[in-house]
Short mmCIF file of C-alpha atoms and ligand atoms in Angstrom, two decimals:
data_model
loop_
_atom_site.label_atom_id
_atom_site.label_comp_id
_atom_site.label_asym_id
_atom_site.label_seq_id
_atom_site.Cartn_x
_atom_site.Cartn_y
_atom_site.Cartn_z
CA MET A 1 0.00 0.00 0.00
CA LYS A 2 2.70 2.50 0.92
CA SER A 3 4.28 2.52 -2.58
CA ILE A 4 1.02 3.40 -4.37
CA VAL A 5 1.60 7.17 -4.35
CA ILE A 6 3.97 7.20 -7.25
CA THR A 7 2.09 8.51 -10.22
CA GLY A 8 0.28 11.33 -8.42
CA CYS A 9 -2.99 10.04 -9.85
CA LEU A 10 -5.59 10.93 -7.17
CA ILE A 11 -8.28 8.72 -8.70
CA ALA A 12 -6.18 5.64 -8.04
CA VAL A 13 -4.78 6.77 -4.72
CA ILE A 14 -7.92 7.83 -2.77
CA PRO A 15 -9.73 4.44 -2.82
CA ALA A 16 -6.53 2.69 -1.88
CA LEU A 17 -6.02 5.01 1.07
CA ALA A 18 -9.65 4.70 2.20
CA LEU A 19 -9.41 0.93 2.08
CA ALA A 20 -6.17 0.97 4.05
CA GLN A 21 -7.77 3.20 6.70
CA ALA A 22 -10.86 0.97 6.94
CA GLU A 23 -8.72 -2.13 7.31
CA SER A 24 -6.76 -0.53 10.11
CA LYS A 25 -10.03 0.10 12.06
CA GLY A 26 -11.46 -3.42 11.73
CA ASP A 27 -14.64 -4.86 10.24
CA PRO A 28 -16.98 -2.28 8.57
CA ALA A 29 -19.94 -4.66 9.00
CA LYS A 30 -19.78 -4.11 12.75
CA THR A 31 -21.29 -0.64 12.31
CA GLU A 32 -24.03 -1.67 9.86
CA VAL A 33 -27.54 -1.69 11.40
CA TRP A 34 -30.12 -3.74 9.47
CA LYS A 35 -33.14 -3.57 11.75
CA PRO A 36 -35.69 -2.20 12.05
CA VAL A 37 -36.38 -1.86 8.34
CA PRO A 38 -38.31 1.39 7.68
CA ALA A 39 -41.79 0.80 6.30
CA ALA A 40 -42.16 1.55 2.61
CA VAL A 41 -44.25 4.63 1.83
CA ALA A 42 -45.36 5.31 -1.72
CA THR A 43 -44.94 8.94 -2.72
CA PRO A 44 -46.81 9.54 -5.97
CA GLN A 45 -46.33 12.84 -7.78
CA ASN A 46 -48.82 15.53 -6.70
CA ALA A 47 -50.64 13.19 -4.32
CA ALA A 48 -50.53 12.32 -0.63
CA PRO A 49 -48.08 9.70 0.62
CA SER A 50 -49.61 6.25 0.97
CA ASP A 51 -49.65 6.38 4.79
CA ALA A 52 -51.27 9.83 5.02
CA VAL A 53 -54.75 10.71 6.23
CA VAL A 54 -56.27 12.73 3.41
CA LEU A 55 -58.35 15.57 4.85
CA PHE A 56 -59.31 17.27 1.61
CA ASP A 57 -58.74 15.91 -1.87
CA GLY A 58 -60.58 18.64 -3.75
CA LYS A 59 -63.94 16.87 -3.87
CA ASP A 60 -65.77 17.40 -0.58
CA LEU A 61 -65.43 18.43 3.05
CA SER A 62 -66.63 15.12 4.45
CA ALA A 63 -63.66 15.03 6.85
CA TRP A 64 -64.69 18.38 8.33
CA ASP A 65 -67.33 19.95 10.53
CA GLY A 66 -68.21 23.57 10.96
CA GLU A 67 -66.28 25.28 13.73
CA GLU A 68 -69.31 25.07 16.01
CA GLY A 69 -70.49 21.69 14.69
CA GLY A 70 -72.76 20.85 11.81
CA LYS A 71 -71.95 21.07 8.13
CA PRO A 72 -69.22 23.45 6.95
CA ALA A 73 -70.52 26.57 5.22
CA TRP A 74 -67.50 26.74 2.92
CA THR A 75 -67.85 26.27 -0.82
CA VAL A 76 -66.09 23.55 -2.77
CA ALA A 77 -65.33 24.21 -6.45
CA ASP A 78 -62.52 23.54 -8.91
CA GLY A 79 -60.70 21.33 -6.40
CA ALA A 80 -60.58 24.02 -3.71
CA ALA A 81 -62.48 24.71 -0.48
CA THR A 82 -63.08 28.41 0.13
CA VAL A 83 -64.04 30.42 3.17
CA VAL A 84 -67.51 31.94 3.15
CA PRO A 85 -66.91 35.15 5.09
CA GLY A 86 -69.02 35.17 8.21
CA GLY A 87 -69.84 31.47 7.80
CA LYS A 88 -67.34 30.45 10.53
CA GLY A 89 -64.29 28.27 10.28
CA ILE A 90 -64.06 24.51 9.87
CA LYS A 91 -62.40 21.78 11.89
CA THR A 92 -61.49 18.18 11.24
CA LYS A 93 -63.80 15.49 12.56
CA ARG A 94 -60.74 13.60 13.72
CA SER A 95 -58.40 14.68 16.47
CA PHE A 96 -54.64 14.78 16.10
CA CYS A 97 -51.59 15.21 18.31
CA ASP A 98 -48.13 14.98 16.71
CA ILE A 99 -48.40 15.32 12.95
CA GLN A 100 -46.77 16.14 9.68
CA LEU A 101 -49.20 18.38 7.80
CA HIS A 102 -49.25 19.39 4.17
CA ILE A 103 -51.68 22.10 3.18
CA GLU A 104 -52.01 24.44 0.21
CA TRP A 105 -53.70 27.84 0.37
CA ARG A 106 -54.43 30.80 -1.85
CA SER A 107 -55.34 34.33 -0.89
CA PRO A 108 -57.88 36.24 -3.00
CA THR A 109 -56.80 38.45 -5.88
CA GLU A 110 -59.23 41.15 -4.82
CA THR A 111 -56.90 43.25 -2.64
CA LYS A 112 -58.12 46.81 -3.15
CA GLY A 113 -59.22 48.26 0.16
CA PHE A 114 -57.77 45.34 2.11
CA GLU A 115 -54.58 46.05 4.03
CA GLY A 116 -52.49 44.29 6.68
CA GLN A 117 -54.48 41.81 8.72
CA ASP A 118 -57.54 42.32 6.53
CA ARG A 119 -55.83 41.00 3.39
CA GLY A 120 -56.24 37.29 2.81
CA ASN A 121 -56.37 36.43 6.49
CA SER A 122 -57.08 32.88 7.58
CA GLY A 123 -55.13 30.50 9.74
CA ILE A 124 -54.37 26.92 10.59
CA PHE A 125 -55.06 26.10 14.23
CA LEU A 126 -53.09 23.07 15.34
CA GLN A 127 -55.00 21.21 18.05
CA ASN A 128 -57.65 23.90 17.59
CA LEU A 129 -55.57 26.31 19.73
CA TYR A 130 -52.26 27.26 18.13
CA GLU A 131 -52.39 29.41 15.00
CA LEU A 132 -50.00 29.20 12.09
CA GLN A 133 -50.98 32.40 10.33
CA VAL A 134 -52.29 32.45 6.77
CA LEU A 135 -52.16 35.95 5.29
CA ASP A 136 -51.40 37.75 2.06
CA SER A 137 -47.95 39.04 3.04
CA TYR A 138 -46.77 39.70 -0.50
CA ASN A 139 -45.74 43.36 -0.50
CA SER A 140 -48.32 43.92 2.21
CA PRO A 141 -46.86 45.01 5.56
CA THR A 142 -48.24 44.14 8.95
CA TYR A 143 -46.70 43.35 12.33
CA SER A 144 -43.98 40.73 11.81
CA ASN A 145 -45.34 38.24 14.31
CA GLY A 146 -48.68 38.34 12.51
CA GLN A 147 -47.55 37.90 8.89
CA ALA A 148 -47.75 34.72 6.81
CA GLY A 149 -45.65 31.95 8.31
CA SER A 150 -45.77 33.43 11.79
CA ILE A 151 -46.98 31.63 14.86
CA TYR A 152 -49.50 34.33 15.51
CA LYS A 153 -48.24 36.88 18.06
CA GLN A 154 -45.48 34.48 19.14
CA ALA A 155 -42.89 33.79 16.46
CA ILE A 156 -41.77 35.85 13.45
CA PRO A 157 -41.00 33.73 10.34
CA LEU A 158 -37.30 33.49 9.44
CA VAL A 159 -38.01 34.95 5.98
CA ASN A 160 -41.01 36.08 3.95
CA ALA A 161 -41.50 33.37 1.32
CA SER A 162 -44.90 34.67 0.18
CA ARG A 163 -46.22 34.36 -3.34
CA PRO A 164 -48.59 36.93 -4.87
CA PRO A 165 -52.32 36.81 -4.17
CA GLY A 166 -54.14 34.30 -6.36
CA VAL A 167 -51.13 31.97 -6.51
CA TRP A 168 -51.23 28.67 -4.62
CA GLN A 169 -48.81 28.39 -1.70
CA THR A 170 -47.77 25.47 0.48
CA TYR A 171 -47.11 24.89 4.15
CA ASP A 172 -45.36 21.76 5.27
CA VAL A 173 -45.51 21.48 9.02
CA ILE A 174 -44.03 19.26 11.69
CA TRP A 175 -46.10 19.68 14.83
CA LYS A 176 -45.15 18.31 18.24
CA ALA A 177 -48.03 18.57 20.68
CA PRO A 178 -47.43 19.90 24.18
CA ARG A 179 -47.16 17.33 26.95
CA PHE A 180 -48.97 17.66 30.25
CA SER A 181 -48.57 15.71 33.46
CA LYS A 182 -51.49 13.87 35.04
CA GLY A 183 -51.79 16.78 37.41
CA GLY A 184 -52.12 19.18 34.48
CA GLY A 185 -48.67 20.76 34.64
CA LEU A 186 -46.74 21.47 31.47
CA GLU A 187 -44.11 18.78 30.88
CA ALA A 188 -43.03 19.86 27.40
CA PRO A 189 -44.20 22.83 25.30
CA ALA A 190 -45.47 22.52 21.74
CA ARG A 191 -42.88 22.78 18.97
CA ILE A 192 -43.32 23.55 15.30
CA THR A 193 -41.26 23.47 12.14
CA VAL A 194 -42.73 25.07 9.01
CA LEU A 195 -41.66 25.20 5.38
CA HIS A 196 -43.46 27.91 3.41
CA ASN A 197 -43.29 27.18 -0.31
CA GLY A 198 -40.39 24.85 0.50
CA VAL A 199 -38.49 27.49 2.49
CA LEU A 200 -37.82 27.10 6.22
CA VAL A 201 -39.71 29.78 8.16
CA GLN A 202 -40.11 28.15 11.61
CA ASP A 203 -37.22 26.02 12.84
CA ASP A 204 -38.32 23.85 15.75
CA THR A 205 -39.97 26.89 17.31
CA VAL A 206 -41.11 26.51 20.91
CA LEU A 207 -44.59 27.86 21.65
CA SER A 208 -45.38 29.79 24.81
CA GLY A 209 -49.00 28.66 24.89
CA LYS A 210 -52.23 28.90 22.92
CA THR A 211 -52.76 31.75 20.50
CA GLU A 212 -54.09 34.94 22.04
CA TYR A 213 -55.23 38.06 20.19
CA ILE A 214 -54.75 40.14 23.32
CA GLY A 215 -52.30 39.42 26.10
CA ALA A 216 -49.65 36.81 26.75
CA PRO A 217 -50.08 33.17 25.74
CA SER A 218 -50.27 30.44 28.36
CA TYR A 219 -50.92 26.71 28.52
CA ALA A 220 -53.88 24.82 29.88
CA PRO A 221 -53.86 21.01 29.73
CA HIS A 222 -55.62 19.31 26.82
CA GLY A 223 -55.42 16.22 24.67
CA CYS A 224 -55.38 15.57 20.95
CA ALA A 225 -57.75 17.87 19.08
CA PRO A 226 -58.99 18.78 15.60
CA ILE A 227 -57.12 20.93 13.12
CA ALA A 228 -59.16 24.07 12.45
CA LEU A 229 -59.09 26.51 9.53
CA GLN A 230 -60.06 30.07 10.29
CA ASP A 231 -62.73 32.28 8.80
CA HIS A 232 -61.30 35.78 9.14
CA HIS A 233 -63.75 37.33 6.67
CA SER A 234 -61.51 36.75 3.68
CA LYS A 235 -62.15 34.37 0.78
CA VAL A 236 -59.05 32.25 1.29
CA SER A 237 -59.02 28.87 -0.47
CA TYR A 238 -57.45 25.56 0.53
CA ARG A 239 -56.62 22.36 -1.31
CA ASN A 240 -54.57 19.17 -1.06
CA ILE A 241 -54.65 18.76 2.72
CA TRP A 242 -53.17 15.67 4.32
CA VAL A 243 -51.52 14.65 7.56
CA ARG A 244 -49.27 11.87 8.71
CA GLU A 245 -49.55 11.00 12.36
CA LEU A 246 -46.16 10.86 14.03
MG1 MG B 1 -55.41 34.41 10.94
#
């Protein structure tokens, strides 16, 4: 091995050196781990992974109730579900704790006369309490901890990855539910990671409690709960919603 470095040809030398180093450290198979074998998940183009719970596939809102129960007031057309302003939000029939969530949203093109928090406002409430803000933040200023990609009034997004109104946008979310002791004390706060249009905007952000419009957030014990989508009097649309339970 030691006489190999004669020609100066790196292509020949590097594998020889790597092999010599590996041999000097023993058997490489000793650090191979073969079990468990990860389950296979099919990932078709433009469709949910095979192990996902599909919450909205563009056809109907059968997986959803109105925010206060009963049928959702939202319209479904052209593969999208759209807020009916004043018709209240919607929430999933099922409850969730830790999840991976994929959701696509679009703010309305009608922007004249709508500024700041009044422009394309909606929101995704994890466990029905913690709001990931949905807002038209494309060249539309508002307070930073209330813009698109923020954890409302708690965490400013790392960047503004917003697309123009009328253009579909994506959120990919990793949500870790808060943990409470049997006595109701907080054992671990909620954490969230968010990609907005594929760009990291929340990086394992720790939440201080449930979303509050006024005042400081705090925790109260609760279990798994529905995902809710907000009616904030703006015709925001959603499509292609699925979760994977973690
Ligand atoms: Mg909102």
